Amino acid sequence: MHRSGLTELEVVMAVVRRGSFRGAAQELGMSATAVSNAIAGLESRLDTRLFNRTTRSVALTDAGQRYVARIGPALQEIRLAGEEIHSDTGEPAGTLRLNVPNHIGALFLDQLLIDFMIRYPKMRVETVSEARMIDIVAEGYDAGIRLEESVPQDMIAVPLTGEIRQLVTATPDDLLSHQGIGMRMAHGGIYRWELARRGETYALAVPPRFATSDLFASIRAVKAGLGVGFLPELYIREELERGELVSVLNDWAQPFAGLRLYYPGHRHVPPGLRALVAMIRERGTIPG
């Protein structure tokens, strides 16, 4: 039977979370060489390659994906056991790991987490922002944040925002040109503008003059008059109120379920996560 130290397993999970040996080294306070040696030593004992490496990327092999799916939940249970012992005083302590979408930090998440850590000084928080959907349990996260439609059905979901509307948005002058600003999705395609009114639905593939995966760059492009965008009202409310942007086709802008914090319900919920959920419910949802 192969035996592996917990440190090596934590290194594996850090490489998965960060997507690189250098990122894992920064997270763990190790050198990149030490991370590489730990992975190489583990692969040697397992007689299996866990990661495919190139000069630009690191990705799990099929065997690596199966291995991580097994060790991820086990490592998290070990960590939670230790945190539970240290939180016997009733004050949450330990590390809370969250996987979140790009763009939401500056909107409201940063302030929420700052207030959370002020209230609970023994808590540490780590967030990783990315577009791809992941298995939060397998990759070592306590919870994730996604739109309700993307939350797995076996998860507990806590509302963070109300319903969200996507608005066809432009500067007043921009409406004369009708050039598009497109959002590039994690799968590489351009997001179609989904419109609905009284049973009619359209998914418009607007040829973009400018396409980006950065929501804030898309907003800046629309504000600069480069074209018409399809933007979440949640992010542009102040610009609309000031008249910097205008919304058109409002009767075609149908709301959809907003952002949710989600976590597995079939396992022990760590004290820090329980405290964060309580704070979210205390504050109520953010208008969409």
mmCIF file with all atom_site columns, C-alpha atoms in Angstrom, residues 91-236:
data_model
loop_
_atom_site.group_PDB
_atom_site.id
_atom_site.type_symbol
_atom_site.label_atom_id
_atom_site.label_alt_id
_atom_site.label_comp_id
_atom_site.label_asym_id
_atom_site.label_entity_id
_atom_site.label_seq_id
_atom_site.pdbx_PDB_ins_code
_atom_site.Cartn_x
_atom_site.Cartn_y
_atom_site.Cartn_z
_atom_site.occupancy
_atom_site.B_iso_or_equiv
_atom_site.pdbx_formal_charge
_atom_site.auth_seq_id
_atom_site.auth_comp_id
_atom_site.auth_asym_id
_atom_site.auth_atom_id
_atom_site.pdbx_PDB_model_num
ATOM 1   C CA . GLU A 1 91  ? -15.820 31.762 18.599  1.00 0.00 ? 91  GLU A CA 1
ATOM 2   C CA . PRO A 1 92  ? -15.198 30.618 15.007  1.00 0.00 ? 92  PRO A CA 1
ATOM 3   C CA . ALA A 1 93  ? -11.552 30.030 14.168  1.00 0.00 ? 93  ALA A CA 1
ATOM 4   C CA . GLY A 1 94  ? -9.643  28.633 11.229  1.00 0.00 ? 94  GLY A CA 1
ATOM 5   C CA . THR A 1 95  ? -9.608  29.162 7.461   1.00 0.00 ? 95  THR A CA 1
ATOM 6   C CA . LEU A 1 96  ? -12.632 29.632 5.218   1.00 0.00 ? 96  LEU A CA 1
ATOM 7   C CA . ARG A 1 97  ? -11.985 28.853 1.541   1.00 0.00 ? 97  ARG A CA 1
ATOM 8   C CA . LEU A 1 98  ? -14.386 30.232 -1.067  1.00 0.00 ? 98  LEU A CA 1
ATOM 9   C CA . ASN A 1 99  ? -14.515 29.739 -4.848  1.00 0.00 ? 99  ASN A CA 1
ATOM 10  C CA . VAL A 1 100 ? -16.238 32.730 -6.445  1.00 0.00 ? 100 VAL A CA 1
ATOM 11  C CA . PRO A 1 101 ? -16.967 34.154 -9.907  1.00 0.00 ? 101 PRO A CA 1
ATOM 12  C CA . ASN A 1 102 ? -14.817 36.854 -11.391 1.00 0.00 ? 102 ASN A CA 1
ATOM 13  C CA . HIS A 1 103 ? -15.969 40.448 -10.873 1.00 0.00 ? 103 HIS A CA 1
ATOM 14  C CA . ILE A 1 104 ? -18.041 40.167 -7.677  1.00 0.00 ? 104 ILE A CA 1
ATOM 15  C CA . GLY A 1 105 ? -15.349 41.187 -5.185  1.00 0.00 ? 105 GLY A CA 1
ATOM 16  C CA . ALA A 1 106 ? -15.455 44.921 -5.788  1.00 0.00 ? 106 ALA A CA 1
ATOM 17  C CA . LEU A 1 107 ? -19.251 44.844 -5.976  1.00 0.00 ? 107 LEU A CA 1
ATOM 18  C CA . PHE A 1 108 ? -20.000 43.550 -2.479  1.00 0.00 ? 108 PHE A CA 1
ATOM 19  C CA . LEU A 1 109 ? -17.981 40.479 -1.498  1.00 0.00 ? 109 LEU A CA 1
ATOM 20  C CA . ASP A 1 110 ? -14.819 42.310 -0.383  1.00 0.00 ? 110 ASP A CA 1
ATOM 21  C CA . GLN A 1 111 ? -16.690 44.439 2.158   1.00 0.00 ? 111 GLN A CA 1
ATOM 22  C CA . LEU A 1 112 ? -18.720 41.482 3.394   1.00 0.00 ? 112 LEU A CA 1
ATOM 23  C CA . LEU A 1 113 ? -15.581 39.455 4.078   1.00 0.00 ? 113 LEU A CA 1
ATOM 24  C CA . ILE A 1 114 ? -13.749 42.405 5.656   1.00 0.00 ? 114 ILE A CA 1
ATOM 25  C CA . ASP A 1 115 ? -16.664 42.902 8.054   1.00 0.00 ? 115 ASP A CA 1
ATOM 26  C CA . PHE A 1 116 ? -16.731 39.146 8.715   1.00 0.00 ? 116 PHE A CA 1
ATOM 27  C CA . MET A 1 117 ? -13.049 39.054 9.663   1.00 0.00 ? 117 MET A CA 1
ATOM 28  C CA . ILE A 1 118 ? -13.423 42.147 11.871  1.00 0.00 ? 118 ILE A CA 1
ATOM 29  C CA . ARG A 1 119 ? -16.277 40.454 13.709  1.00 0.00 ? 119 ARG A CA 1
ATOM 30  C CA . TYR A 1 120 ? -14.389 37.136 13.969  1.00 0.00 ? 120 TYR A CA 1
ATOM 31  C CA . PRO A 1 121 ? -10.685 37.964 14.420  1.00 0.00 ? 121 PRO A CA 1
ATOM 32  C CA . LYS A 1 122 ? -9.638  34.291 14.632  1.00 0.00 ? 122 LYS A CA 1
ATOM 33  C CA . MET A 1 123 ? -10.951 33.580 11.135  1.00 0.00 ? 123 MET A CA 1
ATOM 34  C CA . ARG A 1 124 ? -8.858  33.629 7.955   1.00 0.00 ? 124 ARG A CA 1
ATOM 35  C CA . VAL A 1 125 ? -10.447 33.786 4.509   1.00 0.00 ? 125 VAL A CA 1
ATOM 36  C CA . GLU A 1 126 ? -9.103  32.666 1.139   1.00 0.00 ? 126 GLU A CA 1
ATOM 37  C CA . THR A 1 127 ? -10.972 33.355 -2.099  1.00 0.00 ? 127 THR A CA 1
ATOM 38  C CA . VAL A 1 128 ? -10.179 32.192 -5.614  1.00 0.00 ? 128 VAL A CA 1
ATOM 39  C CA . SER A 1 129 ? -11.976 33.989 -8.452  1.00 0.00 ? 129 SER A CA 1
ATOM 40  C CA . GLU A 1 130 ? -12.543 32.167 -11.720 1.00 0.00 ? 130 GLU A CA 1
ATOM 41  C CA . ALA A 1 131 ? -15.142 31.636 -14.413 1.00 0.00 ? 131 ALA A CA 1
ATOM 42  C CA . ARG A 1 132 ? -15.040 27.842 -14.642 1.00 0.00 ? 132 ARG A CA 1
ATOM 43  C CA . MET A 1 133 ? -17.425 25.662 -12.684 1.00 0.00 ? 133 MET A CA 1
ATOM 44  C CA . ILE A 1 134 ? -15.696 23.261 -10.306 1.00 0.00 ? 134 ILE A CA 1
ATOM 45  C CA . ASP A 1 135 ? -16.486 20.587 -7.726  1.00 0.00 ? 135 ASP A CA 1
ATOM 46  C CA . ILE A 1 136 ? -15.915 22.670 -4.581  1.00 0.00 ? 136 ILE A CA 1
ATOM 47  C CA . VAL A 1 137 ? -15.657 19.613 -2.334  1.00 0.00 ? 137 VAL A CA 1
ATOM 48  C CA . ALA A 1 138 ? -13.137 17.779 -4.507  1.00 0.00 ? 138 ALA A CA 1
ATOM 49  C CA . GLU A 1 139 ? -10.981 20.900 -4.845  1.00 0.00 ? 139 GLU A CA 1
ATOM 50  C CA . GLY A 1 140 ? -10.928 21.711 -1.140  1.00 0.00 ? 140 GLY A CA 1
ATOM 51  C CA . TYR A 1 141 ? -13.313 24.674 -0.809  1.00 0.00 ? 141 TYR A CA 1
ATOM 52  C CA . ASP A 1 142 ? -15.806 25.189 2.002   1.00 0.00 ? 142 ASP A CA 1
ATOM 53  C CA . ALA A 1 143 ? -18.293 26.986 -0.222  1.00 0.00 ? 143 ALA A CA 1
ATOM 54  C CA . GLY A 1 144 ? -18.775 28.593 -3.611  1.00 0.00 ? 144 GLY A CA 1
ATOM 55  C CA . ILE A 1 145 ? -20.718 31.480 -5.112  1.00 0.00 ? 145 ILE A CA 1
ATOM 56  C CA . ARG A 1 146 ? -22.553 31.179 -8.423  1.00 0.00 ? 146 ARG A CA 1
ATOM 57  C CA . LEU A 1 147 ? -25.831 32.125 -10.079 1.00 0.00 ? 147 LEU A CA 1
ATOM 58  C CA . GLU A 1 148 ? -28.661 29.980 -8.775  1.00 0.00 ? 148 GLU A CA 1
ATOM 59  C CA . GLU A 1 149 ? -29.028 28.210 -12.129 1.00 0.00 ? 149 GLU A CA 1
ATOM 60  C CA . SER A 1 150 ? -25.440 26.930 -11.830 1.00 0.00 ? 150 SER A CA 1
ATOM 61  C CA . VAL A 1 151 ? -25.625 25.634 -8.243  1.00 0.00 ? 151 VAL A CA 1
ATOM 62  C CA . PRO A 1 152 ? -25.643 21.798 -8.081  1.00 0.00 ? 152 PRO A CA 1
ATOM 63  C CA . GLN A 1 153 ? -28.970 20.450 -6.853  1.00 0.00 ? 153 GLN A CA 1
ATOM 64  C CA . ASP A 1 154 ? -27.454 18.578 -3.914  1.00 0.00 ? 154 ASP A CA 1
ATOM 65  C CA . MET A 1 155 ? -26.060 21.782 -2.379  1.00 0.00 ? 155 MET A CA 1
ATOM 66  C CA . ILE A 1 156 ? -27.545 24.129 0.198   1.00 0.00 ? 156 ILE A CA 1
ATOM 67  C CA . ALA A 1 157 ? -27.940 27.582 -1.394  1.00 0.00 ? 157 ALA A CA 1
ATOM 68  C CA . VAL A 1 158 ? -28.109 30.874 0.515   1.00 0.00 ? 158 VAL A CA 1
ATOM 69  C CA . PRO A 1 159 ? -29.361 33.946 -1.428  1.00 0.00 ? 159 PRO A CA 1
ATOM 70  C CA . LEU A 1 160 ? -26.812 36.741 -1.750  1.00 0.00 ? 160 LEU A CA 1
ATOM 71  C CA . THR A 1 161 ? -28.683 38.970 -4.210  1.00 0.00 ? 161 THR A CA 1
ATOM 72  C CA . GLY A 1 162 ? -32.205 39.406 -5.443  1.00 0.00 ? 162 GLY A CA 1
ATOM 73  C CA . GLU A 1 163 ? -33.179 38.715 -9.031  1.00 0.00 ? 163 GLU A CA 1
ATOM 74  C CA . ILE A 1 164 ? -30.791 40.150 -11.618 1.00 0.00 ? 164 ILE A CA 1
ATOM 75  C CA . ARG A 1 165 ? -31.646 41.779 -14.941 1.00 0.00 ? 165 ARG A CA 1
ATOM 76  C CA . GLN A 1 166 ? -29.377 41.935 -17.980 1.00 0.00 ? 166 GLN A CA 1
ATOM 77  C CA . LEU A 1 167 ? -29.955 45.267 -19.751 1.00 0.00 ? 167 LEU A CA 1
ATOM 78  C CA . VAL A 1 168 ? -29.215 46.265 -23.316 1.00 0.00 ? 168 VAL A CA 1
ATOM 79  C CA . THR A 1 169 ? -27.164 49.320 -22.409 1.00 0.00 ? 169 THR A CA 1
ATOM 80  C CA . ALA A 1 170 ? -25.418 52.147 -24.244 1.00 0.00 ? 170 ALA A CA 1
ATOM 81  C CA . THR A 1 171 ? -24.486 55.799 -24.099 1.00 0.00 ? 171 THR A CA 1
ATOM 82  C CA . PRO A 1 172 ? -27.140 58.038 -25.673 1.00 0.00 ? 172 PRO A CA 1
ATOM 83  C CA . ASP A 1 173 ? -24.904 58.730 -28.685 1.00 0.00 ? 173 ASP A CA 1
ATOM 84  C CA . ASP A 1 174 ? -24.087 55.050 -29.031 1.00 0.00 ? 174 ASP A CA 1
ATOM 85  C CA . LEU A 1 175 ? -27.620 54.165 -30.029 1.00 0.00 ? 175 LEU A CA 1
ATOM 86  C CA . LEU A 1 176 ? -26.930 55.700 -33.430 1.00 0.00 ? 176 LEU A CA 1
ATOM 87  C CA . SER A 1 177 ? -24.161 53.216 -34.268 1.00 0.00 ? 177 SER A CA 1
ATOM 88  C CA . HIS A 1 178 ? -25.403 49.929 -32.736 1.00 0.00 ? 178 HIS A CA 1
ATOM 89  C CA . GLN A 1 179 ? -22.007 48.274 -32.516 1.00 0.00 ? 179 GLN A CA 1
ATOM 90  C CA . GLY A 1 180 ? -21.820 45.457 -29.965 1.00 0.00 ? 180 GLY A CA 1
ATOM 91  C CA . ILE A 1 181 ? -19.673 44.838 -26.897 1.00 0.00 ? 181 ILE A CA 1
ATOM 92  C CA . GLY A 1 182 ? -19.478 41.084 -26.240 1.00 0.00 ? 182 GLY A CA 1
ATOM 93  C CA . MET A 1 183 ? -18.656 38.992 -23.173 1.00 0.00 ? 183 MET A CA 1
ATOM 94  C CA . ARG A 1 184 ? -16.452 35.964 -23.834 1.00 0.00 ? 184 ARG A CA 1
ATOM 95  C CA . MET A 1 185 ? -17.452 32.975 -21.711 1.00 0.00 ? 185 MET A CA 1
ATOM 96  C CA . ALA A 1 186 ? -15.263 30.389 -19.948 1.00 0.00 ? 186 ALA A CA 1
ATOM 97  C CA . HIS A 1 187 ? -15.908 27.893 -22.774 1.00 0.00 ? 187 HIS A CA 1
ATOM 98  C CA . GLY A 1 188 ? -14.538 30.407 -25.292 1.00 0.00 ? 188 GLY A CA 1
ATOM 99  C CA . GLY A 1 189 ? -17.772 31.425 -26.985 1.00 0.00 ? 189 GLY A CA 1
ATOM 100 C CA . ILE A 1 190 ? -19.450 34.844 -26.970 1.00 0.00 ? 190 ILE A CA 1
ATOM 101 C CA . TYR A 1 191 ? -22.425 35.215 -24.634 1.00 0.00 ? 191 TYR A CA 1
ATOM 102 C CA . ARG A 1 192 ? -25.710 35.463 -26.529 1.00 0.00 ? 192 ARG A CA 1
ATOM 103 C CA . TRP A 1 193 ? -28.059 38.245 -25.497 1.00 0.00 ? 193 TRP A CA 1
ATOM 104 C CA . GLU A 1 194 ? -31.071 36.425 -24.033 1.00 0.00 ? 194 GLU A CA 1
ATOM 105 C CA . LEU A 1 195 ? -34.256 38.485 -24.334 1.00 0.00 ? 195 LEU A CA 1
ATOM 106 C CA . ALA A 1 196 ? -37.840 37.543 -23.454 1.00 0.00 ? 196 ALA A CA 1
ATOM 107 C CA . ARG A 1 197 ? -41.255 39.218 -23.553 1.00 0.00 ? 197 ARG A CA 1
ATOM 108 C CA . ARG A 1 198 ? -44.752 37.739 -23.183 1.00 0.00 ? 198 ARG A CA 1
ATOM 109 C CA . GLY A 1 199 ? -43.690 34.267 -24.216 1.00 0.00 ? 199 GLY A CA 1
ATOM 110 C CA . GLU A 1 200 ? -41.349 35.376 -26.995 1.00 0.00 ? 200 GLU A CA 1
ATOM 111 C CA . THR A 1 201 ? -37.658 34.620 -26.516 1.00 0.00 ? 201 THR A CA 1
ATOM 112 C CA . TYR A 1 202 ? -34.560 35.545 -28.470 1.00 0.00 ? 202 TYR A CA 1
ATOM 113 C CA . ALA A 1 203 ? -30.913 34.605 -28.074 1.00 0.00 ? 203 ALA A CA 1
ATOM 114 C CA . LEU A 1 204 ? -29.090 37.194 -30.137 1.00 0.00 ? 204 LEU A CA 1
ATOM 115 C CA . ALA A 1 205 ? -25.541 36.566 -31.348 1.00 0.00 ? 205 ALA A CA 1
ATOM 116 C CA . VAL A 1 206 ? -24.527 40.211 -31.764 1.00 0.00 ? 206 VAL A CA 1
ATOM 117 C CA . PRO A 1 207 ? -21.223 40.529 -33.694 1.00 0.00 ? 207 PRO A CA 1
ATOM 118 C CA . PRO A 1 208 ? -19.010 42.355 -31.206 1.00 0.00 ? 208 PRO A CA 1
ATOM 119 C CA . ARG A 1 209 ? -16.632 45.158 -32.047 1.00 0.00 ? 209 ARG A CA 1
ATOM 120 C CA . PHE A 1 210 ? -14.927 44.390 -28.744 1.00 0.00 ? 210 PHE A CA 1
ATOM 121 C CA . ALA A 1 211 ? -15.079 41.040 -26.906 1.00 0.00 ? 211 ALA A CA 1
ATOM 122 C CA . THR A 1 212 ? -13.675 40.432 -23.424 1.00 0.00 ? 212 THR A CA 1
ATOM 123 C CA . SER A 1 213 ? -14.041 38.066 -20.485 1.00 0.00 ? 213 SER A CA 1
ATOM 124 C CA . ASP A 1 214 ? -13.604 41.014 -18.089 1.00 0.00 ? 214 ASP A CA 1
ATOM 125 C CA . LEU A 1 215 ? -16.988 42.429 -17.103 1.00 0.00 ? 215 LEU A CA 1
ATOM 126 C CA . PHE A 1 216 ? -15.531 45.731 -15.917 1.00 0.00 ? 216 PHE A CA 1
ATOM 127 C CA . ALA A 1 217 ? -13.648 46.177 -19.203 1.00 0.00 ? 217 ALA A CA 1
ATOM 128 C CA . SER A 1 218 ? -16.940 45.586 -20.996 1.00 0.00 ? 218 SER A CA 1
ATOM 129 C CA . ILE A 1 219 ? -18.629 48.261 -18.875 1.00 0.00 ? 219 ILE A CA 1
ATOM 130 C CA . ARG A 1 220 ? -15.793 50.714 -19.544 1.00 0.00 ? 220 ARG A CA 1
ATOM 131 C CA . ALA A 1 221 ? -16.057 50.034 -23.284 1.00 0.00 ? 221 ALA A CA 1
ATOM 132 C CA . VAL A 1 222 ? -19.774 50.805 -23.273 1.00 0.00 ? 222 VAL A CA 1
ATOM 133 C CA . LYS A 1 223 ? -19.200 53.985 -21.218 1.00 0.00 ? 223 LYS A CA 1
ATOM 134 C CA . ALA A 1 224 ? -16.531 55.037 -23.742 1.00 0.00 ? 224 ALA A CA 1
ATOM 135 C CA . GLY A 1 225 ? -19.106 54.822 -26.525 1.00 0.00 ? 225 GLY A CA 1
ATOM 136 C CA . LEU A 1 226 ? -17.557 51.854 -28.325 1.00 0.00 ? 226 LEU A CA 1
ATOM 137 C CA . GLY A 1 227 ? -20.861 50.049 -28.646 1.00 0.00 ? 227 GLY A CA 1
ATOM 138 C CA . VAL A 1 228 ? -24.013 48.653 -27.078 1.00 0.00 ? 228 VAL A CA 1
ATOM 139 C CA . GLY A 1 229 ? -23.566 46.123 -24.276 1.00 0.00 ? 229 GLY A CA 1
ATOM 140 C CA . PHE A 1 230 ? -25.675 43.522 -22.490 1.00 0.00 ? 230 PHE A CA 1
ATOM 141 C CA . LEU A 1 231 ? -24.845 44.291 -18.877 1.00 0.00 ? 231 LEU A CA 1
ATOM 142 C CA . PRO A 1 232 ? -26.143 43.232 -15.447 1.00 0.00 ? 232 PRO A CA 1
ATOM 143 C CA . GLU A 1 233 ? -28.123 46.042 -13.831 1.00 0.00 ? 233 GLU A CA 1
ATOM 144 C CA . LEU A 1 234 ? -26.499 45.150 -10.514 1.00 0.00 ? 234 LEU A CA 1
ATOM 145 C CA . TYR A 1 235 ? -23.159 46.547 -11.753 1.00 0.00 ? 235 TYR A CA 1
ATOM 146 C CA . ILE A 1 236 ? -24.304 49.707 -13.557 1.00 0.00 ? 236 ILE A CA 1
#
